[in-house]
GROMACS .gro file of C-alpha atoms in nm:
model
  474
    1MET     CA    1   4.655  13.858   6.403
    2VAL     CA    2   4.376  13.885   6.663
    3GLU     CA    3   4.535  13.650   6.830
    4ARG     CA    4   4.866  13.924   7.024
    5ALA     CA    5   4.563  14.189   7.077
    6ARG     CA    6   4.540  14.166   7.457
    7PRO     CA    7   4.442  14.432   7.710
    8ASN     CA    8   4.795  14.399   7.909
    9ARG     CA    9   4.951  14.750   7.743
   10SER     CA   10   5.213  14.771   7.984
   11ARG     CA   11   5.322  14.361   7.795
   12ARG     CA   12   5.357  14.587   7.471
   13PRO     CA   13   5.680  14.632   7.353
   14GLY     CA   14   5.831  14.937   7.362
   15GLY     CA   15   5.528  15.056   7.561
   16LYS     CA   16   5.474  15.208   7.861
   17PRO     CA   17   5.213  15.109   8.131
   18ALA     CA   18   4.924  15.252   8.200
   19LYS     CA   19   4.907  15.568   8.447
   20ALA     CA   20   4.778  15.576   8.712
   21PRO     CA   21   4.451  15.741   8.783
   22PRO     CA   22   4.340  15.991   8.875
   23THR     CA   23   4.493  16.308   8.799
   24PRO     CA   24   4.340  16.653   8.753
   25GLN     CA   25   4.054  16.646   8.491
   26LYS     CA   26   4.090  16.946   8.320
   27PRO     CA   27   3.692  17.123   8.232
   28LYS     CA   28   3.663  17.044   7.807
   29VAL     CA   29   3.685  16.624   7.957
   30ASP     CA   30   3.304  16.490   7.990
   31PRO     CA   31   3.335  16.279   8.316
   32VAL     CA   32   3.155  15.921   8.164
   33ARG     CA   33   3.525  15.920   7.874
   34LEU     CA   34   3.684  16.067   8.160
   35ALA     CA   35   3.569  15.756   8.387
   36ALA     CA   36   3.510  15.492   8.096
   37LEU     CA   37   3.948  15.544   7.992
   38ARG     CA   38   4.004  15.536   8.401
   39ALA     CA   39   3.834  15.186   8.453
   40LEU     CA   40   3.971  15.092   8.103
   41GLN     CA   41   4.366  15.164   8.207
   42GLN     CA   42   4.317  14.952   8.541
   43VAL     CA   43   4.193  14.681   8.296
   44THR     CA   44   4.471  14.678   8.004
   45GLY     CA   45   4.729  14.835   8.231
   46ASP     CA   46   4.696  14.641   8.556
   47GLY     CA   47   4.472  14.353   8.516
   48ALA     CA   48   4.181  14.472   8.669
   49TYR     CA   49   3.835  14.300   8.634
   50ALA     CA   50   3.527  14.538   8.397
   51ASN     CA   51   3.327  14.426   8.665
   52LEU     CA   52   3.494  14.520   8.944
   53VAL     CA   53   3.674  14.865   8.851
   54GLY     CA   54   3.415  15.028   8.643
   55PRO     CA   55   3.169  15.069   8.892
   56SER     CA   56   3.420  15.217   9.133
   57MET     CA   57   3.467  15.426   8.845
   58ILE     CA   58   3.136  15.522   8.833
   59ASN     CA   59   3.078  15.607   9.188
   60ARG     CA   60   3.424  15.779   9.167
   61HIS     CA   61   3.352  16.046   8.946
   62GLY     CA   62   3.012  16.071   9.123
   63LEU     CA   63   2.817  15.935   8.822
   64THR     CA   64   2.456  15.867   8.729
   65GLY     CA   65   2.128  15.741   8.559
   66ARG     CA   66   2.196  15.777   8.216
   67ASP     CA   67   2.576  15.886   8.250
   68ALA     CA   68   2.593  15.586   8.486
   69ALA     CA   69   2.429  15.262   8.229
   70LEU     CA   70   2.703  15.497   7.971
   71ALA     CA   71   2.964  15.478   8.123
   72THR     CA   72   2.922  15.100   8.230
   73GLU     CA   73   2.865  15.063   7.817
   74LEU     CA   74   3.185  15.226   7.714
   75ILE     CA   75   3.348  15.003   7.950
   76ASN     CA   76   3.278  14.675   7.860
   77GLY     CA   77   3.151  14.704   7.514
   78THR     CA   78   3.590  14.849   7.463
   79CYS     CA   79   3.688  14.516   7.670
   80ARG     CA   80   3.486  14.255   7.421
   81ALA     CA   81   3.593  14.339   7.131
   82ILE     CA   82   3.956  14.545   7.211
   83GLY     CA   83   4.102  14.317   7.009
   84THR     CA   84   3.849  14.329   6.672
   85TYR     CA   85   3.917  14.781   6.756
   86GLU     CA   86   4.318  14.714   6.747
   87LEU     CA   87   4.308  14.595   6.412
   88ILE     CA   88   4.083  14.915   6.390
   89ILE     CA   89   4.264  15.166   6.473
   90GLU     CA   90   4.604  14.982   6.270
   91ALA     CA   91   4.409  14.952   5.951
   92ALA     CA   92   4.228  15.315   6.005
   93ALA     CA   93   4.693  15.445   6.148
   94ARG     CA   94   4.845  15.201   5.914
   95ARG     CA   95   5.055  15.091   6.176
   96ASP     CA   96   5.144  14.875   6.527
   97THR     CA   97   4.902  14.950   6.777
   98ARG     CA   98   5.197  14.845   6.968
   99GLU     CA   99   5.374  15.118   6.892
  100LEU     CA  100   5.150  15.390   7.040
  101ASP     CA  101   5.099  15.489   7.415
  102PRO     CA  102   4.956  15.247   7.593
  103ASP     CA  103   4.703  15.549   7.714
  104VAL     CA  104   4.638  15.647   7.334
  105VAL     CA  105   4.547  15.281   7.243
  106ASP     CA  106   4.316  15.275   7.479
  107VAL     CA  107   4.053  15.694   7.400
  108LEU     CA  108   4.104  15.497   7.046
  109CYS     CA  109   3.987  15.234   7.198
  110LEU     CA  110   3.709  15.358   7.325
  111GLY     CA  111   3.660  15.572   7.020
  112VAL     CA  112   3.568  15.280   6.793
  113HIS     CA  113   3.308  15.179   6.996
  114GLN     CA  114   3.080  15.453   7.050
  115LEU     CA  115   3.156  15.533   6.622
  116VAL     CA  116   3.096  15.184   6.521
  117ALA     CA  117   2.879  15.017   6.860
  118THR     CA  118   2.667  15.300   6.991
  119ARG     CA  119   2.426  15.576   6.839
  120ILE     CA  120   2.653  15.814   6.947
  121PRO     CA  121   2.770  16.150   6.660
  122ALA     CA  122   3.037  16.033   6.529
  123HIS     CA  123   3.162  16.424   6.612
  124ALA     CA  124   3.042  16.409   6.931
  125ALA     CA  125   3.243  16.079   6.972
  126ILE     CA  126   3.579  16.238   6.774
  127SER     CA  127   3.570  16.585   6.979
  128THR     CA  128   3.548  16.316   7.305
  129SER     CA  129   3.823  16.133   7.193
  130VAL     CA  130   4.041  16.435   7.158
  131ASP     CA  131   3.978  16.639   7.485
  132LEU     CA  132   4.028  16.295   7.666
  133ALA     CA  133   4.430  16.214   7.481
  134ARG     CA  134   4.458  16.618   7.525
  135SER     CA  135   4.418  16.541   7.864
  136VAL     CA  136   4.529  16.283   7.912
  137VAL     CA  137   4.865  16.204   7.731
  138GLY     CA  138   4.914  16.596   7.509
  139GLU     CA  139   4.857  16.791   7.344
  140ARG     CA  140   5.075  16.606   7.055
  141VAL     CA  141   4.833  16.364   7.042
  142THR     CA  142   4.525  16.490   6.993
  143GLY     CA  143   4.620  16.544   6.580
  144LEU     CA  144   4.608  16.146   6.549
  145VAL     CA  145   4.336  16.068   6.740
  146ASN     CA  146   4.159  16.331   6.569
  147ALA     CA  147   4.287  16.154   6.224
  148VAL     CA  148   4.236  15.799   6.288
  149LEU     CA  149   3.895  15.825   6.442
  150ARG     CA  150   3.806  16.067   6.121
  151LYS     CA  151   3.917  15.788   5.925
  152VAL     CA  152   3.718  15.534   6.148
  153SER     CA  153   3.442  15.675   6.133
  154MET     CA  154   3.420  15.657   5.747
  155ARG     CA  155   3.294  15.338   5.714
  156ASP     CA  156   3.076  15.138   6.005
  157LEU     CA  157   3.132  14.806   6.199
  158ASP     CA  158   3.018  14.582   5.920
  159ALA     CA  159   3.242  14.830   5.642
  160TRP     CA  160   3.488  14.690   5.839
  161LEU     CA  161   3.463  14.333   5.881
  162ASP     CA  162   3.412  14.270   5.580
  163LEU     CA  163   3.733  14.471   5.538
  164LEU     CA  164   3.917  14.272   5.796
  165THR     CA  165   3.832  13.969   5.715
  166GLU     CA  166   3.922  13.988   5.299
  167ASP     CA  167   4.231  13.772   5.350
  168VAL     CA  168   4.148  13.524   5.664
  169ASP     CA  169   4.050  13.203   5.630
  170PRO     CA  170   3.741  13.102   5.775
  171THR     CA  171   3.755  13.049   6.135
  172GLU     CA  172   4.040  13.353   6.136
  173ALA     CA  173   3.762  13.615   6.041
  174LEU     CA  174   3.449  13.437   6.277
  175ALA     CA  175   3.744  13.497   6.564
  176ILE     CA  176   3.739  13.797   6.430
  177ARG     CA  177   3.339  13.957   6.386
  178THR     CA  178   3.277  13.831   6.715
  179PHE     CA  179   3.485  14.018   6.928
  180HIS     CA  180   3.679  13.570   7.029
  181PRO     CA  181   4.149  13.564   7.009
  182ARG     CA  182   4.160  13.200   6.701
  183TRP     CA  183   4.198  12.965   6.999
  184ILE     CA  184   3.895  13.008   7.188
  185VAL     CA  185   3.684  12.978   6.907
  186ASP     CA  186   3.882  12.640   6.844
  187GLY     CA  187   3.867  12.557   7.185
  188TYR     CA  188   3.449  12.603   7.144
  189ALA     CA  189   3.450  12.469   6.722
  190ASP     CA  190   3.572  12.105   6.959
  191VAL     CA  191   3.318  12.049   7.143
  192LEU     CA  192   3.005  12.247   6.947
  193PRO     CA  193   2.825  12.126   6.664
  194ALA     CA  194   2.925  12.338   6.343
  195ASP     CA  195   2.523  12.514   6.310
  196GLU     CA  196   2.651  12.584   6.710
  197LEU     CA  197   2.982  12.732   6.721
  198GLU     CA  198   2.888  13.100   6.554
  199PRO     CA  199   2.486  13.190   6.769
  200ALA     CA  200   2.710  13.012   7.153
  201LEU     CA  201   3.035  13.293   7.051
  202ARG     CA  202   2.774  13.564   6.991
  203ALA     CA  203   2.609  13.515   7.320
  204ASN     CA  204   2.894  13.552   7.506
  205ASN     CA  205   2.857  13.949   7.366
  206VAL     CA  206   2.509  14.011   7.550
  207ALA     CA  207   2.575  14.083   7.873
  208PRO     CA  208   2.302  13.945   8.115
  209SER     CA  209   2.048  14.084   8.340
  210PRO     CA  210   2.232  14.034   8.786
  211VAL     CA  211   2.042  13.603   8.790
  212LEU     CA  212   2.014  13.628   9.186
  213VAL     CA  213   1.938  13.266   9.394
  214ALA     CA  214   1.683  13.246   9.714
  215ARG     CA  215   1.877  13.042   9.948
  216PRO     CA  216   1.738  12.794  10.107
  217GLY     CA  217   1.610  12.834  10.494
  218LEU     CA  218   1.704  13.145  10.459
  219SER     CA  219   1.454  13.308  10.145
  220THR     CA  220   1.238  13.214   9.831
  221VAL     CA  221   1.210  13.273   9.462
  222ASP     CA  222   0.832  13.412   9.655
  223GLU     CA  223   1.034  13.668   9.888
  224LEU     CA  224   1.240  13.799   9.569
  225VAL     CA  225   0.950  13.764   9.324
  226ALA     CA  226   0.683  14.044   9.580
  227GLU     CA  227   1.068  14.269   9.592
  228GLY     CA  228   1.036  14.276   9.203
  229ALA     CA  229   1.235  14.017   9.062
  230VAL     CA  230   1.124  13.759   8.785
  231ALA     CA  231   1.115  13.446   8.888
  232GLU     CA  232   1.288  13.290   8.597
  233GLY     CA  233   1.571  13.084   8.481
  234PRO     CA  234   1.647  12.679   8.495
  235SER     CA  235   1.720  12.719   8.812
  236PRO     CA  236   1.434  12.619   9.116
  237TYR     CA  237   1.632  12.950   9.310
  238GLN     CA  238   1.662  13.209   9.058
  239ALA     CA  239   1.520  13.525   8.987
  240THR     CA  240   1.613  13.807   8.737
  241TRP     CA  241   1.644  14.151   8.869
  242GLN     CA  242   1.688  14.482   8.619
  243GLY     CA  243   1.864  14.699   8.839
  244ASN     CA  244   2.160  14.679   9.104
  245PRO     CA  245   2.120  14.346   9.309
  246GLY     CA  246   2.228  14.555   9.650
  247ASP     CA  247   1.898  14.764   9.637
  248LEU     CA  248   1.717  14.489   9.765
  249ALA     CA  249   1.744  14.409  10.140
  250MET     CA  250   1.778  14.069  10.091
  251ILE     CA  251   2.144  14.079   9.941
  252ARG     CA  252   2.300  14.278  10.190
  253ASP     CA  253   2.210  14.100  10.475
  254GLY     CA  254   2.271  13.779  10.310
  255ARG     CA  255   1.929  13.566  10.237
  256ALA     CA  256   1.972  13.560   9.907
  257GLY     CA  257   2.273  13.603   9.681
  258VAL     CA  258   2.380  13.704   9.309
  259GLN     CA  259   2.446  13.398   9.194
  260ASP     CA  260   2.434  13.175   8.782
  261GLY     CA  261   2.201  12.962   8.746
  262GLY     CA  262   2.449  12.740   8.608
  263SER     CA  263   2.674  12.707   8.950
  264GLN     CA  264   2.334  12.748   9.104
  265LEU     CA  265   2.229  12.396   8.960
  266VAL     CA  266   2.628  12.211   8.931
  267ALA     CA  267   2.562  12.258   9.300
  268LEU     CA  268   2.152  12.175   9.316
  269ALA     CA  269   2.279  11.859   9.099
  270LEU     CA  270   2.580  11.708   9.356
  271ALA     CA  271   2.214  11.775   9.633
  272ARG     CA  272   2.071  11.542   9.451
  273ALA     CA  273   2.269  11.245   9.393
  274GLU     CA  274   2.262  10.961   9.618
  275ALA     CA  275   2.498  10.913   9.850
  276PRO     CA  276   2.548  10.821  10.230
  277PRO     CA  277   2.301  11.003  10.426
  278ALA     CA  278   2.483  11.081  10.732
  279GLY     CA  279   2.774  11.280  10.691
  280ARG     CA  280   2.957  11.649  10.655
  281TRP     CA  281   3.015  11.761  10.284
  282LEU     CA  282   3.317  12.007  10.167
  283ASP     CA  283   3.343  12.277   9.901
  284LEU     CA  284   3.647  12.231   9.821
  285CYS     CA  285   3.701  12.572   9.607
  286ALA     CA  286   3.461  12.750   9.773
  287GLY     CA  287   3.650  13.145   9.676
  288PRO     CA  288   3.414  13.374   9.685
  289GLY     CA  289   3.132  13.167   9.838
  290GLY     CA  290   2.847  13.171   9.680
  291LYS     CA  291   2.757  12.788   9.610
  292THR     CA  292   2.915  12.729   9.938
  293SER     CA  293   2.575  12.912  10.078
  294LEU     CA  294   2.326  12.776   9.841
  295LEU     CA  295   2.450  12.406   9.959
  296THR     CA  296   2.505  12.517  10.281
  297GLY     CA  297   2.128  12.585  10.252
  298LEU     CA  298   2.063  12.205  10.077
  299ALA     CA  299   2.259  12.078  10.334
  300ARG     CA  300   2.075  12.209  10.584
  301GLU     CA  301   1.739  11.999  10.481
  302VAL     CA  302   1.905  11.721  10.529
  303GLY     CA  303   2.041  11.781  10.830
  304ALA     CA  304   2.467  11.792  10.676
  305SER     CA  305   2.667  12.027  10.747
  306VAL     CA  306   2.925  12.167  10.531
  307VAL     CA  307   3.371  12.244  10.534
  308ALA     CA  308   3.473  12.503  10.318
  309VAL     CA  309   3.740  12.512  10.222
  310GLU     CA  310   3.982  12.847  10.074
  311PRO     CA  311   4.349  12.901  10.061
  312SER     CA  312   4.334  13.291   9.996
  313THR     CA  313   4.334  13.549  10.373
  314HIS     CA  314   4.083  13.773  10.119
  315ARG     CA  315   3.841  13.521   9.955
  316ALA     CA  316   3.839  13.312  10.288
  317LEU     CA  317   3.654  13.611  10.457
  318LEU     CA  318   3.464  13.653  10.135
  319VAL     CA  319   3.323  13.287  10.214
  320ALA     CA  320   3.273  13.345  10.552
  321GLN     CA  321   3.054  13.657  10.483
  322ALA     CA  322   2.864  13.500  10.213
  323VAL     CA  323   2.777  13.278  10.491
  324ALA     CA  324   2.727  13.483  10.831
  325ALA     CA  325   2.322  13.427  10.762
  326HIS     CA  326   2.378  13.029  10.807
  327PRO     CA  327   2.327  12.952  11.183
  328ALA     CA  328   2.675  12.932  11.265
  329ALA     CA  329   2.643  12.505  11.377
  330SER     CA  330   2.568  12.424  11.003
  331VAL     CA  331   2.943  12.582  10.757
  332THR     CA  332   3.295  12.600  10.942
  333VAL     CA  333   3.489  12.767  10.686
  334ILE     CA  334   3.837  12.737  10.689
  335GLN     CA  335   4.155  12.844  10.511
  336ALA     CA  336   4.345  12.616  10.391
  337ASP     CA  337   4.505  12.455   9.982
  338GLY     CA  338   4.281  12.150   9.891
  339THR     CA  339   4.616  11.947   9.711
  340GLU     CA  340   4.762  11.925  10.075
  341PRO     CA  341   4.439  11.785  10.264
  342ALA     CA  342   4.381  11.996  10.640
  343TRP     CA  343   4.152  11.680  10.718
  344ARG     CA  344   4.121  11.286  10.712
  345PHE     CA  345   4.075  11.052  10.428
  346GLY     CA  346   3.710  10.955  10.347
  347SER     CA  347   3.571  11.206  10.563
  348PHE     CA  348   3.299  11.370  10.378
  349THR     CA  349   2.979  11.276  10.245
  350ARG     CA  350   2.943  11.485   9.900
  351VAL     CA  351   3.295  11.676   9.717
  352LEU     CA  352   3.232  12.012   9.555
  353ALA     CA  353   3.480  12.035   9.358
  354ASP     CA  354   3.527  12.400   9.162
  355VAL     CA  355   3.775  12.406   9.062
  356PRO     CA  356   4.031  12.740   8.976
  357CYS     CA  357   4.034  12.764   8.548
  358SER     CA  358   4.044  12.970   8.249
  359GLY     CA  359   3.686  13.134   8.325
  360LEU     CA  360   3.563  13.078   7.946
  361GLY     CA  361   3.249  12.974   8.032
  362SER     CA  362   3.204  13.388   8.182
  363LEU     CA  363   3.271  13.612   7.918
  364ARG     CA  364   2.948  13.761   7.928
  365ARG     CA  365   3.015  13.852   8.266
  366ARG     CA  366   3.372  13.926   8.257
  367PRO     CA  367   3.381  14.064   7.939
  368GLU     CA  368   3.859  14.110   7.850
  369SER     CA  369   3.871  13.774   8.088
  370ARG     CA  370   3.887  13.649   7.616
  371TRP     CA  371   4.174  13.861   7.559
  372ARG     CA  372   4.321  13.790   7.873
  373ARG     CA  373   4.387  13.418   7.853
  374HIS     CA  374   4.612  13.223   7.636
  375PRO     CA  375   4.627  12.807   7.591
  376ASP     CA  376   4.961  12.798   7.792
  377ASP     CA  377   4.700  12.899   8.121
  378VAL     CA  378   4.517  12.533   7.953
  379SER     CA  379   4.813  12.372   7.973
  380ASP     CA  380   4.924  12.515   8.416
  381LEU     CA  381   4.548  12.477   8.508
  382THR     CA  382   4.473  12.188   8.453
  383GLU     CA  383   4.730  11.990   8.606
  384LEU     CA  384   4.608  12.137   8.956
  385GLN     CA  385   4.258  12.052   8.841
  386THR     CA  386   4.344  11.752   8.759
  387THR     CA  387   4.515  11.715   9.161
  388LEU     CA  388   4.247  11.843   9.286
  389LEU     CA  389   4.014  11.588   9.182
  390TYR     CA  390   4.227  11.341   9.321
  391GLY     CA  391   4.208  11.532   9.629
  392ALA     CA  392   3.855  11.554   9.594
  393ILE     CA  393   3.849  11.143   9.551
  394ASP     CA  394   4.090  11.128   9.853
  395ALA     CA  395   3.788  11.339  10.104
  396LEU     CA  396   3.526  11.107  10.016
  397ARG     CA  397   3.385  10.790  10.189
  398HIS     CA  398   3.299  10.511   9.994
  399GLY     CA  399   2.980  10.584   9.836
  400GLY     CA  400   2.977  10.939   9.822
  401ILE     CA  401   2.966  11.206   9.553
  402VAL     CA  402   3.235  11.430   9.423
  403ALA     CA  403   3.066  11.725   9.123
  404TYR     CA  404   3.402  11.831   8.964
  405VAL     CA  405   3.305  12.160   8.805
  406THR     CA  406   3.462  12.449   8.630
  407CYS     CA  407   3.346  12.762   8.445
  408SER     CA  408   3.467  12.679   8.099
  409PRO     CA  409   3.315  12.479   7.772
  410LEU     CA  410   3.737  12.337   7.665
  411ARG     CA  411   3.761  12.031   7.651
  412ALA     CA  412   4.140  12.077   7.836
  413GLU     CA  413   3.991  12.135   8.147
  414THR     CA  414   3.672  11.922   8.115
  415ASP     CA  415   3.660  11.563   7.990
  416ASP     CA  416   4.029  11.517   7.951
  417VAL     CA  417   4.066  11.554   8.301
  418VAL     CA  418   3.743  11.413   8.465
  419ALA     CA  419   3.819  11.103   8.198
  420THR     CA  420   4.227  11.115   8.289
  421VAL     CA  421   4.125  11.064   8.652
  422VAL     CA  422   3.908  10.739   8.607
  423ALA     CA  423   4.196  10.607   8.371
  424GLU     CA  424   4.375  10.628   8.652
  425ARG     CA  425   4.186  10.480   8.940
  426SER     CA  426   3.977  10.188   9.026
  427ASP     CA  427   3.747  10.350   9.271
  428VAL     CA  428   3.492  10.552   9.107
  429GLU     CA  429   3.228  10.528   8.883
  430VAL     CA  430   3.113  10.884   8.628
  431VAL     CA  431   2.759  10.915   8.800
  432PRO     CA  432   2.509  11.056   8.557
  433ALA     CA  433   2.490  11.420   8.582
  434THR     CA  434   2.213  11.467   8.323
  435ARG     CA  435   1.904  11.217   8.526
  436LEU     CA  436   1.965  11.462   8.793
  437LEU     CA  437   1.886  11.807   8.619
  438PRO     CA  438   1.543  11.778   8.492
  439GLU     CA  439   1.546  12.112   8.445
  440VAL     CA  440   1.769  12.152   8.121
  441SER     CA  441   1.800  11.963   7.757
  442ASP     CA  442   2.074  11.913   7.550
  443ALA     CA  443   2.295  11.914   7.802
  444ALA     CA  444   2.532  11.646   7.824
  445SER     CA  445   2.882  11.712   7.700
  446GLY     CA  446   2.867  11.506   7.437
  447ASP     CA  447   3.228  11.293   7.551
  448ARG     CA  448   3.198  10.912   7.519
  449ARG     CA  449   3.398  10.843   7.769
  450VAL     CA  450   3.200  11.062   8.021
  451ARG     CA  451   2.857  11.009   8.011
  452GLY     CA  452   2.630  11.225   8.173
  453ALA     CA  453   2.847  11.442   8.180
  454VAL     CA  454   2.654  11.786   8.166
  455GLN     CA  455   2.757  12.127   7.951
  456LEU     CA  456   2.557  12.388   7.974
  457TRP     CA  457   2.630  12.700   7.733
  458PRO     CA  458   2.408  13.039   7.726
  459HIS     CA  459   2.334  13.060   7.357
  460ARG     CA  460   2.108  12.692   7.499
  461HIS     CA  461   2.064  12.763   7.852
  462GLY     CA  462   2.076  13.153   7.955
  463THR     CA  463   2.342  13.038   8.176
  464ASP     CA  464   2.750  13.069   8.171
  465ALA     CA  465   2.901  12.751   8.055
  466MET     CA  466   2.931  12.571   8.303
  467TYR     CA  467   3.028  12.168   8.320
  468LEU     CA  468   2.940  11.874   8.592
  469ALA     CA  469   3.044  11.563   8.598
  470LEU     CA  470   3.029  11.333   8.891
  471LEU     CA  471   3.234  11.084   9.019
  472ARG     CA  472   3.110  10.831   9.336
  473ARG     CA  473   3.401  10.645   9.499
  474ARG     CA  474   3.290  10.326   9.509
   0.00000   0.00000   0.00000
């Protein structure tokens, strides 16, 4: 079953933890494959994020241009489909991948990706994988790697998928074919029309171009366009960029940022909602600071200031860096826990509660997350999410607005949390958020308990699957 294939080799029964990089590089080892393998080892063995460790390894191995692009594709593509790739390996090897050395499994997964999902010739994919196995694990495993990958090369991806899905039910087959664990497919099916399920899952496999945000009061979309960006997307502050955003001076000095259009829209909806005209705004779960900076710019336009709260020291520093270009009087960053308020109740007119969540709405950007998460994680998170939403409401003045936000489409983390809190508190009412975002159509969550809540989707809106519900304290 796909559920058991997740990128954390250190948890495998009988497996060994991934070897710590770096090891001496042998002359025959291709630096592109070596960089990709080292990144994959950190993802599967140490819980690293591909979007962070990938660029780091690429820089460490001095890759540029086409080599850097290939390494990025090998890392992200393998992480995205690793559960299905392990099933292919097991079918070809006729043994459970948990019986193999974790480093061998990583080498094989990289090889499978090259064979079934790229135009790399089979002989090159196999020979470079054998060299990689020899260098990283030892001569003893080269025969196994060569034999398994030769069997894999005898079928294309469609043929392998047909083989793997012969004797499974339709939902399991869809999970295998779209590179998702079964439980995520079930969660999507719970909130989407049947004809949108497969398009939504496949949209998670298409990496988006970098999305930029022009921070109000600091820059404009026209300025980004003048630098070569393209003004497109649902947010009025949004532009897309081809290449490294760090090449732009406006990104380096903090006048603009990298932020998904969905994240921009939820902050914009909070700013547009009717609330008491004067007073401070609160960003309850601020790290790493992208929404905080946008919210600060929007608050400055109406003469308000923002208090940004983050419990982690490292992430609080990231928030401070994200808002550094704004005037100091317009935003205050404090290190505190939103479940233990460091402020008096009723202190704020608007509160953004972008709560910790499973992150299953951002699978386009974090391809390994689908295999790392587990249904029990969601159960643990919903208690925290409910607590934070209660605290956000308590922080409001009467008439104030809280935006409950998650980067997840799962009902348990979205409508269920909001409906529970609304049912238990007589002092709050739902404010239709859909009316405040005319930029997006067909964005209602569809749950009658929380009328007017917004659920964005990659396949519909070109954004991450962000959820937004607005609540007013009566």
